[in-house]
Amino acid sequence: MTATALDWQRLHELRPADFEAAGNRWHAVSSRAGADALRVGQAMSAQLRETQRGDAATAALRRLRRLHRNLDYVRTECGLVRTTLNGLAADLAEPQRQLRLALDEAAELGFTVHPDGSITYPASTAHTLLGPQDTPAGQAAPRAALPLDLPHSSLDSSLRPLNPHADRAQALADRIARAVRAAAEIDARYTRTLNGLRAAKGLDITAATLRDVRRDTADVRHAASAYLAADVPFDATPAERKAWWDALTDEQRQEFLRIAPDLVGNLDGIPAAARDQANRAYLPTLIEELAGRHDDASQTKLEALRLLQARLNQPGGLPMYLLGIGDEGNGRAIVAYGNPDTSRNVAAYVPGLGTALDADFVEDTMKRAEDTAAGARLIDRSSASIVWLGYDAPQAADVMSRGDADRGAPAYNSFMAGLTATNRHSDPHLTAIGHSYGSLTVGTAARQAGGIPGADDVILLGSPGVGVERAEDLGVGKRHVFVGAAENDPVTKLPAKEEWLLAGPGALVYGEVYDRGNDDIYFGKDPASAAFGARRFEVDPGPHAVAELGGFAAHSQYFDPGVDVKSTNNIARIVGGQAHKITEEERR
């Protein structure tokens, strides 16, 4: 479209469907290359490895690997061309619509639109203070820009009465010019992108070629961002998003997963396998972006993402699914051990104070979910466990505020609704787990209208209170609320807010101020108390904060089978759907 300058006639006659048709032909090439790559990589290479030995076979396998890389490259690049052409067609639709509206309006008024975009309007009669006066025909030329101080009309110094059609004609000429300028900008952007999608002669896929693929993908993502995002149901419910995803063709899904993974990777309601594929594809891009920043927060997240990437690529162990990543706030990461869509039992654990996207999250917090999954799978093989860092957990003094929990609760409920929508079992067993401040986030989520979507059981560990007075207020029935509170965990004995303010925070460190027998701790009723009414399960008491110099060790051991096997066994029984087998402990 850039062979000659774009004008309103060309924009008017443009057929976006022609670009889509061309895109479909590129897609056919992409699909054929993908099918051939699959045949080379699986059927031909596998058969050769199984039946042939020797130097000739080794050389043949090497050539087949090269052919596979080349075909895969063709598949990817042709797919990018297809997306670019579809994006061009979609983006040009709006300026073309605006142009046609302006042309239709001009025709209705009897105006003549000239090839240069100027508009001739007929003579008319102006009604003035001196009575009706005839005004001559005129012509309005499109303006290149519309500064605020531009004269509103063509009234000249002779005080000649203005033709009533003049303003309308000028406005229409400007609208036509704006539509053409918008289309020309779109055309130039996509032209640059298409010109970049050219392979060198003598195709051989090298490391440099693969870098070019990543660059090409980023270019297409940038050019076609509006097209790709246009139909994504960001404001829909997770169930509606699931229905949208299911209705897409396979090529449409692959377009998102390859080119715009960031649009769907964190979207609740998209199936776990697709979210995992999208987030793994987006992870190198996010790492590259953070590597270009030099502030401490970005470098902390960068280290964590590199560790997470290495962990995802490690062979063996429970299958991992990356259900969410992001650098907003203190960082985002949602990691599942086991497929939450195919597992009958699924737990989603919310961490608390001090949790952020850092090395500790990857090396310690994620292990808690892994240990939970491993334990639950001993009870029922169809079990999965998730660590959900989908909110900003408090980092220091803000732990004394409900603000982070209030902000995190809706996001957690959306995630749980997504698990319910995508799980393939007719009646999955979902467990919400909150540790430390995360228990307040879970409690806050449970207090929202409708409670935590799909939750059957709630586990509160090391809780400073959950903002409710009774277990039944959490929406799952008090027999389905379980509490682990180590005897030497100081967080479970925080004084009520009024007592804290009187004693000062330093008193907790030395074990001087605990709840004074009224069953109230910092964020409400003690979940381990008889008054609260939950089922308290047996955990190891842990080292004493002062006498054994244990500090907060008892607060951090609930998930660790090497330290507190009582707690981990009971958590596993609840998550695995056999809560009737827990060993209970007397409530406070």
Coordinates of C-alpha atoms in Angstrom, one line a residue:
M1 CA 0.0 0.0 0.0
T2 CA 3.0 2.3 0.2
A3 CA 3.9 2.2 -3.5
T4 CA 2.0 5.5 -3.8
A5 CA 1.0 8.0 -1.2
L6 CA -2.1 7.1 0.7
D7 CA -5.1 9.4 0.0
W8 CA -8.7 9.3 0.9
Q9 CA -9.7 7.5 -2.3
R10 CA -7.3 4.6 -1.7
L11 CA -8.4 4.4 2.0
H12 CA -12.1 4.4 1.0
E13 CA -11.6 1.6 -1.6
L14 CA -9.3 -0.5 0.6
R15 CA -10.5 -4.0 1.3
P16 CA -9.1 -5.2 4.7
A17 CA -10.4 -8.6 3.8
D18 CA -7.7 -8.8 1.2
F19 CA -5.0 -8.5 3.9
E20 CA -6.8 -11.2 5.9
A21 CA -6.9 -13.5 2.9
A22 CA -3.2 -13.0 2.3
G23 CA -2.6 -13.7 6.0
N24 CA -4.5 -17.0 5.6
R25 CA -2.2 -18.0 2.8
W26 CA 0.8 -17.3 5.0
H27 CA -0.9 -19.3 7.8
A28 CA -1.3 -22.3 5.4
V29 CA 2.5 -22.2 4.7
S30 CA 3.1 -21.9 8.5
S31 CA 0.9 -24.9 9.2
R32 CA 2.4 -27.0 6.5
A33 CA 5.9 -26.2 7.8
G34 CA 4.8 -27.0 11.4
A35 CA 3.4 -30.3 10.3
D36 CA 6.6 -31.1 8.3
A37 CA 8.7 -30.2 11.3
L38 CA 6.7 -32.5 13.5
R39 CA 7.1 -35.3 11.0
V40 CA 10.9 -34.7 10.7
G41 CA 11.4 -34.4 14.5
Q42 CA 9.3 -37.3 15.6
A43 CA 8.7 -39.8 12.8
M44 CA 11.8 -39.6 10.6
S45 CA 14.4 -38.9 13.3
A46 CA 13.0 -41.3 15.8
Q47 CA 12.9 -44.2 13.3
L48 CA 16.4 -43.4 12.2
R49 CA 17.7 -43.5 15.7
E50 CA 16.0 -46.8 16.4
T51 CA 17.1 -48.6 13.3
Q52 CA 20.4 -47.2 12.2
R53 CA 23.9 -46.9 13.7
G54 CA 27.2 -45.5 12.5
D55 CA 28.7 -42.4 11.0
A56 CA 26.2 -42.2 8.2
A57 CA 23.3 -42.4 10.6
T58 CA 24.8 -39.7 12.8
A59 CA 25.3 -37.4 9.8
A60 CA 21.8 -38.0 8.7
L61 CA 20.4 -37.2 12.1
R62 CA 22.4 -34.0 12.1
R63 CA 21.0 -33.0 8.8
L64 CA 17.5 -33.9 10.0
R65 CA 17.9 -31.7 13.1
R66 CA 19.0 -28.8 10.8
L67 CA 15.9 -29.4 8.6
H68 CA 13.7 -29.5 11.7
R69 CA 15.1 -26.1 12.9
N70 CA 14.6 -24.6 9.4
L71 CA 11.0 -25.8 9.2
D72 CA 10.3 -24.6 12.6
Y73 CA 11.7 -21.2 11.7
V74 CA 9.5 -21.1 8.6
R75 CA 6.5 -22.0 10.8
T76 CA 7.3 -19.2 13.2
E77 CA 8.1 -16.4 10.7
C78 CA 5.2 -17.2 8.4
G79 CA 2.9 -17.1 11.5
L80 CA 4.3 -13.7 12.3
V81 CA 3.6 -12.5 8.8
R82 CA 0.0 -13.7 9.2
T83 CA -0.4 -11.9 12.5
T84 CA 1.0 -8.7 11.0
L85 CA -1.4 -8.8 8.1
N86 CA -4.4 -9.5 10.3
G87 CA -3.3 -6.7 12.6
L88 CA -3.0 -4.3 9.7
A89 CA -6.5 -5.2 8.5
A90 CA -7.9 -4.7 12.0
D91 CA -6.1 -1.4 12.7
L92 CA -7.1 0.1 9.4
A93 CA -10.8 -0.6 9.9
E94 CA -11.3 2.3 12.3
P95 CA -9.8 5.1 10.2
Q96 CA -11.6 3.7 7.2
R97 CA -14.9 3.7 9.1
Q98 CA -14.3 7.3 10.2
L99 CA -13.6 8.3 6.6
R100 CA -16.7 6.7 5.3
L101 CA -18.8 8.4 7.9
A102 CA -17.4 11.8 6.9
L103 CA -18.0 11.1 3.2
D104 CA -21.5 10.0 3.8
E105 CA -22.2 13.1 5.8
A106 CA -20.7 15.3 3.0
A107 CA -22.9 13.6 0.4
E108 CA -26.0 14.1 2.5
L109 CA -25.2 17.9 2.7
G110 CA -24.6 18.1 -1.0
F111 CA -20.9 18.9 -0.6
T112 CA -18.3 17.8 -3.1
V113 CA -15.1 16.1 -1.8
H114 CA -12.1 16.7 -4.1
P115 CA -9.1 14.3 -4.6
D116 CA -6.9 16.5 -2.4
G117 CA -9.4 16.3 0.4
S118 CA -10.8 19.8 0.1
I119 CA -14.6 20.2 0.1
T120 CA -16.7 22.6 -1.9
Y121 CA -20.0 23.7 -0.4
P122 CA -22.9 25.4 -2.1
A123 CA -24.2 29.0 -1.8
S124 CA -26.7 29.6 1.0
T125 CA -28.6 32.2 2.9
A126 CA -27.2 33.6 6.2
H127 CA -29.6 35.0 8.8
T128 CA -28.1 38.2 10.3
L129 CA -29.3 41.1 12.3
L130 CA -29.8 42.9 9.0
G131 CA -32.0 40.1 7.8
P132 CA -31.4 37.3 5.3
Q133 CA -28.3 37.7 3.1
D134 CA -27.1 35.5 0.3
T135 CA -23.6 33.9 0.8
P136 CA -21.5 32.5 -2.0
A137 CA -20.3 29.0 -2.4
G138 CA -16.9 28.2 -1.0
Q139 CA -14.2 25.6 -0.4
A140 CA -12.7 24.3 2.8
A141 CA -9.2 22.8 2.7
P142 CA -8.0 20.2 5.2
R143 CA -5.7 21.6 7.8
A144 CA -2.5 19.8 8.6
A145 CA -2.8 20.5 12.3
L146 CA -5.5 22.0 14.6
P147 CA -3.8 24.4 17.1
L148 CA -6.1 25.9 19.7
D149 CA -5.7 29.4 18.3
L150 CA -6.6 28.5 14.7
P151 CA -9.5 30.8 13.6
H152 CA -12.8 28.9 13.9
S153 CA -14.2 30.2 10.6
S154 CA -13.2 31.7 7.3
L155 CA -14.7 35.1 8.2
D156 CA -12.5 37.8 6.7
S157 CA -11.9 41.5 7.4
S158 CA -14.7 42.6 5.2
L159 CA -17.3 41.3 7.8
R160 CA -19.0 39.4 5.0
P161 CA -21.7 37.1 6.5
L162 CA -20.4 33.5 6.8
N163 CA -22.0 30.8 4.7
P164 CA -23.7 28.4 7.2
H165 CA -22.1 25.5 5.4
A166 CA -18.5 26.7 5.9
D167 CA -18.0 25.3 9.4
R168 CA -19.5 22.0 8.5
A169 CA -17.4 21.7 5.4
Q170 CA -14.2 22.6 7.4
A171 CA -15.0 20.1 10.1
L172 CA -15.6 17.3 7.5
A173 CA -12.4 18.2 5.6
D174 CA -10.4 17.9 8.9
R175 CA -12.1 14.6 9.8
I176 CA -11.1 13.2 6.4
A177 CA -7.6 14.4 6.8
R178 CA -7.3 12.9 10.3
A179 CA -8.6 9.5 9.1
V180 CA -6.0 9.5 6.2
R181 CA -3.2 10.5 8.6
A182 CA -4.1 7.8 11.1
A183 CA -4.2 5.2 8.3
A184 CA -0.8 6.4 6.9
E185 CA 0.7 6.1 10.4
I186 CA -0.7 2.5 10.7
D187 CA 0.6 1.7 7.2
A188 CA 4.1 3.0 8.0
R189 CA 4.3 1.0 11.3
Y190 CA 3.2 -2.2 9.7
T191 CA 5.5 -1.7 6.7
R192 CA 8.5 -1.4 9.0
T193 CA 7.4 -4.6 10.7
L194 CA 6.9 -6.6 7.5
N195 CA 10.2 -5.4 6.1
G196 CA 11.9 -6.8 9.2
L197 CA 10.4 -10.3 8.6
R198 CA 12.9 -11.2 5.9
A199 CA 15.2 -14.2 6.1
A200 CA 18.7 -14.2 4.9
K201 CA 19.6 -16.3 1.8
G202 CA 21.0 -19.7 2.4
L203 CA 18.9 -20.3 5.4
D204 CA 20.7 -21.9 8.4
I205 CA 19.3 -21.5 11.9
T206 CA 22.0 -20.2 14.2
A207 CA 22.0 -18.5 17.6
A208 CA 21.9 -15.2 15.8
T209 CA 18.9 -16.3 13.8
L210 CA 17.1 -17.3 17.0
R211 CA 17.8 -13.8 18.4
D212 CA 16.3 -12.4 15.2
V213 CA 13.1 -14.5 15.8
R214 CA 12.8 -13.1 19.3
R215 CA 13.3 -9.6 17.9
D216 CA 10.8 -10.2 15.1
T217 CA 8.2 -11.5 17.6
A218 CA 8.7 -8.4 19.7
D219 CA 8.3 -6.1 16.7
V220 CA 5.1 -7.8 15.6
R221 CA 3.8 -7.7 19.2
H222 CA 4.4 -4.0 19.3
A223 CA 2.9 -3.3 15.9
A224 CA -0.2 -5.5 16.4
S225 CA -0.8 -4.8 20.1
A226 CA -4.2 -3.2 19.6
Y227 CA -5.3 -6.0 17.3
L228 CA -4.2 -8.7 19.6
A229 CA -5.7 -7.1 22.7
A230 CA -8.9 -6.0 21.1
D231 CA -11.0 -9.1 21.8
V232 CA -9.3 -10.3 25.1
P233 CA -12.1 -10.2 27.8
F234 CA -10.0 -8.5 30.5
D235 CA -13.1 -7.4 32.3
A236 CA -15.0 -10.6 32.1
T237 CA -15.4 -13.3 34.8
P238 CA -13.0 -16.3 34.8
A239 CA -15.8 -18.5 33.6
E240 CA -16.5 -16.1 30.7
R241 CA -12.8 -16.0 29.8
K242 CA -12.7 -19.8 29.8
A243 CA -15.6 -19.8 27.3
W244 CA -13.8 -17.2 25.2
W245 CA -10.6 -19.3 25.1
D246 CA -12.4 -22.5 24.3
A247 CA -14.1 -20.8 21.4
L248 CA -10.9 -19.7 19.8
T249 CA -9.4 -21.7 17.0
D250 CA -6.1 -23.4 17.6
E251 CA -4.3 -20.9 15.4
Q252 CA -5.8 -18.0 17.4
R253 CA -4.6 -19.6 20.7
Q254 CA -1.2 -20.1 19.3
E255 CA -1.1 -16.5 18.1
F256 CA -1.5 -15.4 21.7
L257 CA 0.9 -17.9 23.1
R258 CA 3.7 -17.2 20.7
I259 CA 3.3 -13.4 20.1
A260 CA 1.4 -11.9 23.0
P261 CA 1.9 -14.3 25.9
D262 CA 1.7 -11.5 28.4
L263 CA -1.9 -10.9 27.5
V264 CA -3.1 -14.3 28.6
G265 CA -0.5 -15.7 31.0
N266 CA -2.0 -14.0 34.1
L267 CA -5.6 -14.2 33.0
D268 CA -7.7 -16.2 35.4
G269 CA -9.9 -18.6 33.5
I270 CA -7.3 -19.6 30.9
P271 CA -6.4 -23.3 31.3
A272 CA -3.2 -24.0 33.3
A273 CA -1.3 -25.6 30.5
A274 CA -1.9 -22.6 28.3
R275 CA -1.0 -20.1 31.1
D276 CA 2.2 -22.1 31.7
Q277 CA 3.2 -22.1 28.0
A278 CA 2.5 -18.3 27.8
N279 CA 4.4 -17.4 31.0
R280 CA 7.4 -19.6 30.0
A281 CA 7.4 -17.8 26.7
Y282 CA 7.2 -14.4 28.4
L283 CA 9.7 -15.1 31.1
P284 CA 12.8 -14.4 28.9
T285 CA 11.3 -11.1 27.8
L286 CA 10.6 -10.0 31.4
I287 CA 14.2 -11.1 32.4
E288 CA 15.6 -9.0 29.5
E289 CA 13.5 -6.0 30.6
L290 CA 14.6 -6.2 34.2
A291 CA 18.3 -6.7 33.1
G292 CA 18.1 -3.3 31.5
R293 CA 17.2 -1.6 34.8
H294 CA 19.6 -0.9 37.5
D295 CA 17.6 -0.1 40.6
D296 CA 17.8 -2.5 43.5
A297 CA 14.2 -3.7 43.3
S298 CA 14.5 -4.7 39.6
Q299 CA 17.8 -6.5 40.3
T300 CA 16.1 -8.4 43.2
K301 CA 13.3 -9.5 40.9
L302 CA 15.8 -10.3 38.1
E303 CA 17.7 -12.7 40.4
A304 CA 14.5 -14.4 41.4
L305 CA 13.3 -14.9 37.8
R306 CA 16.6 -16.3 36.7
L307 CA 16.4 -18.8 39.6
L308 CA 12.8 -19.6 38.7
Q309 CA 13.7 -20.1 35.1
A310 CA 16.5 -22.5 36.1
R311 CA 14.1 -24.4 38.4
L312 CA 11.5 -24.7 35.7
N313 CA 14.1 -26.2 33.4
Q314 CA 15.4 -28.8 35.9
P315 CA 14.5 -32.4 34.9
G316 CA 12.6 -34.6 37.3
G317 CA 10.5 -33.8 40.3
L318 CA 6.8 -32.8 40.4
P319 CA 5.6 -31.2 37.2
M320 CA 5.6 -27.4 37.5
Y321 CA 3.2 -24.9 36.0
L322 CA 4.0 -21.2 35.9
L323 CA 0.5 -19.7 36.2
G324 CA 1.6 -16.1 36.6
I325 CA 4.6 -13.7 36.6
G326 CA 5.0 -10.0 36.7
D327 CA 7.2 -7.2 38.0
E328 CA 4.5 -4.9 39.4
G329 CA 4.8 -4.0 43.0
N330 CA 7.0 -6.4 44.9
G331 CA 6.7 -8.8 42.0
R332 CA 4.2 -11.5 41.1
A333 CA 4.7 -15.3 40.8
I334 CA 2.1 -18.1 40.8
V335 CA 3.6 -21.6 40.7
A336 CA 1.7 -24.9 40.7
Y337 CA 3.2 -28.3 41.5
G338 CA 0.9 -30.7 39.6
N339 CA -1.6 -29.7 37.0
P340 CA -4.5 -27.9 38.8
D341 CA -6.9 -28.5 36.0
T342 CA -6.5 -32.3 36.0
S343 CA -6.1 -32.8 39.7
R344 CA -9.1 -33.7 41.9
N345 CA -7.6 -31.9 44.9
V346 CA -6.0 -28.5 44.6
A347 CA -4.6 -26.2 47.3
A348 CA -3.7 -22.5 46.8
Y349 CA -1.4 -21.1 49.5
V350 CA -1.1 -17.4 50.2
P351 CA 2.2 -16.4 51.9
G352 CA 2.5 -13.5 54.3
L353 CA 4.9 -11.0 55.8
G354 CA 8.1 -10.3 53.9
T355 CA 7.2 -12.4 50.9
A356 CA 8.3 -10.8 47.6
L357 CA 9.7 -12.0 44.2
D358 CA 13.2 -12.6 45.5
A359 CA 15.6 -15.5 45.9
D360 CA 14.0 -16.5 49.2
F361 CA 10.7 -16.9 47.4
V362 CA 12.1 -19.4 44.9
E363 CA 14.3 -21.3 47.3
D364 CA 12.0 -21.4 50.3
T365 CA 8.4 -20.2 49.7
M366 CA 8.0 -22.2 46.6
K367 CA 9.3 -25.3 48.4
R368 CA 6.3 -25.1 50.8
A369 CA 3.9 -25.6 47.9
E370 CA 6.1 -28.4 46.6
D371 CA 6.2 -30.2 49.9
T372 CA 2.4 -29.7 50.3
A373 CA 1.8 -31.3 46.9
A374 CA 4.2 -34.2 47.6
G375 CA 2.4 -34.9 50.9
A376 CA -1.1 -34.6 49.4
R377 CA -0.2 -37.0 46.6
L378 CA 0.6 -39.7 49.1
I379 CA -3.0 -39.4 50.2
D380 CA -4.4 -39.0 46.7
R381 CA -2.3 -39.0 43.6
S382 CA -4.7 -36.6 42.0
S383 CA -3.5 -33.6 44.0
A384 CA -1.8 -30.3 43.2
S385 CA -0.6 -27.4 45.3
I386 CA 0.0 -23.8 44.3
V387 CA 1.9 -20.9 45.9
W388 CA 0.0 -17.7 45.0
L389 CA 2.0 -14.5 45.1
G390 CA -0.6 -12.5 43.3
Y391 CA -0.6 -9.5 45.7
D392 CA 1.8 -7.3 47.6
A393 CA 2.4 -9.0 50.9
P394 CA 3.4 -6.5 53.6
Q395 CA 7.2 -6.0 54.0
A396 CA 7.6 -4.4 57.4
A397 CA 5.5 -1.9 59.4
D398 CA 2.6 -2.2 57.0
V399 CA 2.0 -5.7 58.4
M400 CA 0.0 -4.0 61.1
S401 CA -2.5 -2.7 58.5
R402 CA -5.3 -4.6 56.7
G403 CA -4.6 -2.7 53.5
D404 CA -2.6 -5.3 51.7
A405 CA -5.1 -8.0 52.6
D406 CA -8.0 -5.8 51.4
R407 CA -6.2 -5.2 48.1
G408 CA -5.1 -8.9 47.7
A409 CA -8.4 -10.6 48.5
P410 CA -10.3 -9.8 45.2
A411 CA -7.3 -11.0 43.2
Y412 CA -7.2 -14.2 45.2
N413 CA -10.9 -14.8 44.7
S414 CA -10.5 -14.2 41.0
F415 CA -7.7 -16.8 40.9
M416 CA -9.8 -19.3 42.8
A417 CA -12.7 -18.7 40.4
G418 CA -10.4 -19.4 37.6
L419 CA -9.3 -22.7 39.1
T420 CA -13.0 -23.7 39.5
A421 CA -13.7 -22.8 35.8
T422 CA -10.8 -24.7 34.4
N423 CA -10.7 -27.8 36.6
R424 CA -11.9 -30.9 34.6
H425 CA -13.5 -32.6 37.5
S426 CA -17.3 -32.1 38.1
D427 CA -16.7 -31.4 41.8
P428 CA -13.1 -30.7 42.6
H429 CA -11.9 -30.3 46.1
L430 CA -10.3 -26.9 46.6
T431 CA -8.4 -25.8 49.8
A432 CA -7.5 -22.2 50.6
I433 CA -4.3 -21.9 52.7
G434 CA -3.1 -18.8 54.4
H435 CA 0.1 -18.5 56.4
S436 CA 0.9 -15.6 58.7
Y437 CA -0.5 -12.4 57.2
G438 CA -1.6 -14.5 54.2
S439 CA -4.3 -16.0 56.6
L440 CA -5.7 -12.5 56.9
T441 CA -5.8 -12.2 53.1
V442 CA -7.6 -15.5 52.9
G443 CA -10.0 -14.4 55.7
T444 CA -10.7 -11.1 53.9
A445 CA -11.3 -13.0 50.6
A446 CA -13.8 -15.3 52.5
R447 CA -15.7 -12.2 53.7
Q448 CA -16.4 -10.9 50.2
A449 CA -19.8 -11.6 48.7
G450 CA -20.1 -15.3 47.9
G451 CA -16.9 -16.2 49.8
I452 CA -13.9 -17.8 48.2
P453 CA -15.1 -19.4 44.9
G454 CA -15.0 -23.2 45.0
A455 CA -13.3 -23.4 48.4
D456 CA -14.2 -26.5 50.4
D457 CA -11.7 -26.2 53.1
V458 CA -9.7 -23.4 54.7
I459 CA -6.3 -23.9 56.5
L460 CA -4.9 -21.1 58.7
L461 CA -1.3 -21.4 59.7
G462 CA 0.6 -19.1 62.1
S463 CA -2.3 -16.7 62.0
P464 CA -2.4 -13.3 63.6
G465 CA -6.2 -13.3 63.1
V466 CA -8.3 -13.3 60.0
G467 CA -10.7 -10.5 60.7
V468 CA -13.7 -12.6 61.7
E469 CA -14.9 -13.7 65.1
R470 CA -16.1 -17.2 64.3
A471 CA -15.0 -20.0 61.9
E472 CA -18.4 -20.2 60.3
D473 CA -17.9 -16.6 59.1
L474 CA -15.4 -18.0 56.5
G475 CA -18.1 -19.4 54.4
V476 CA -17.2 -23.1 54.3
G477 CA -18.7 -24.3 57.6
K478 CA -16.7 -24.4 60.9
R479 CA -15.9 -28.1 60.5
H480 CA -14.0 -27.2 57.3
V481 CA -11.8 -24.5 58.9
F482 CA -8.5 -25.9 60.1
V483 CA -5.9 -24.1 62.2
G484 CA -2.3 -24.9 62.8
A485 CA -0.9 -22.8 65.7
A486 CA 2.5 -23.8 67.2
E487 CA 2.7 -23.3 70.9
N488 CA 5.9 -21.2 70.5
D489 CA 4.8 -19.3 67.5
P490 CA 4.7 -15.7 68.7
V491 CA 2.6 -14.5 65.8
T492 CA -0.3 -16.6 66.9
K493 CA -0.2 -14.9 70.3
L494 CA 0.0 -11.3 69.2
P495 CA -1.7 -9.0 71.7
A496 CA -5.0 -7.3 70.6
K497 CA -4.4 -4.1 68.9
E498 CA -5.1 -2.0 71.9
E499 CA -2.7 -4.0 74.1
W500 CA 0.0 -3.7 71.4
L501 CA -0.4 0.0 71.3
L502 CA 0.0 0.2 75.1
A503 CA 3.0 -2.2 75.3
G504 CA 4.9 -1.2 72.1
P505 CA 6.1 -3.6 69.4
G506 CA 9.4 -4.3 71.2
A507 CA 7.5 -6.2 73.9
L508 CA 6.7 -9.0 71.5
V509 CA 10.4 -9.7 70.7
Y510 CA 11.1 -10.4 74.3
G511 CA 7.9 -12.4 74.9
E512 CA 6.5 -10.0 77.4
V513 CA 3.1 -9.3 75.9
Y514 CA 0.7 -11.9 74.7
D515 CA -3.0 -12.2 74.5
R516 CA -4.3 -11.8 78.0
G517 CA -6.9 -14.5 78.0
N518 CA -9.7 -12.7 76.1
D519 CA -9.1 -14.7 72.9
D520 CA -8.4 -11.6 70.9
I521 CA -5.2 -11.2 68.9
Y522 CA -4.1 -8.5 66.5
F523 CA -6.6 -9.0 63.7
G524 CA -9.5 -10.3 65.7
K525 CA -10.4 -13.6 67.4
D526 CA -7.6 -16.1 67.8
P527 CA -8.3 -18.8 65.2
A528 CA -6.8 -21.4 67.6
S529 CA -9.3 -20.5 70.4
A530 CA -12.3 -22.4 71.4
A531 CA -14.3 -19.3 70.9
F532 CA -13.4 -19.2 67.2
G533 CA -14.6 -22.7 66.8
A534 CA -12.3 -24.1 64.1
R535 CA -10.6 -27.5 64.2
R536 CA -7.1 -27.1 65.5
F537 CA -4.8 -29.8 64.3
E538 CA -1.6 -31.0 65.9
V539 CA 1.7 -29.3 65.1
D540 CA 5.1 -29.4 66.7
P541 CA 5.5 -26.7 69.4
G542 CA 8.7 -25.4 67.8
P543 CA 11.6 -23.8 69.7
H544 CA 10.7 -21.1 72.3
A545 CA 11.3 -17.6 71.0
V546 CA 13.4 -16.6 74.0
A547 CA 14.4 -19.6 76.1
E548 CA 15.8 -21.5 73.1
L549 CA 16.7 -18.5 71.1
G550 CA 14.3 -19.7 68.5
G551 CA 13.1 -16.3 67.4
F552 CA 10.4 -16.8 64.8
A553 CA 11.5 -20.4 63.9
A554 CA 8.2 -21.9 65.1
H555 CA 6.4 -19.5 62.8
S556 CA 8.1 -20.9 59.7
Q557 CA 8.1 -24.6 60.1
Y558 CA 4.5 -25.6 59.4
F559 CA 5.2 -26.7 55.8
D560 CA 8.6 -28.4 56.4
P561 CA 8.4 -32.2 56.7
G562 CA 12.0 -32.3 58.0
V563 CA 11.1 -30.2 61.0
D564 CA 7.4 -30.6 61.7
V565 CA 6.1 -33.9 60.3
K566 CA 2.9 -33.6 62.4
S567 CA 1.9 -30.3 60.7
T568 CA 2.8 -31.5 57.2
N569 CA 1.0 -34.8 57.6
N570 CA -2.2 -33.0 58.7
I571 CA -2.0 -30.4 55.9
A572 CA -1.5 -33.3 53.4
R573 CA -4.6 -35.1 54.8
I574 CA -6.8 -32.0 54.5
V575 CA -5.5 -31.1 51.0
G576 CA -5.7 -34.7 49.9
G577 CA -9.4 -34.9 50.8
Q578 CA -9.1 -37.0 54.0
A579 CA -9.6 -34.4 56.7
H580 CA -11.3 -36.9 58.9
K581 CA -7.8 -38.5 59.5
I582 CA -6.1 -35.4 61.0
T583 CA -4.9 -35.5 64.5
E584 CA -6.5 -32.8 66.5
E585 CA -5.1 -30.6 69.2
E586 CA -6.9 -29.0 72.1
R587 CA -8.0 -25.4 71.3
R588 CA -6.8 -22.5 73.4

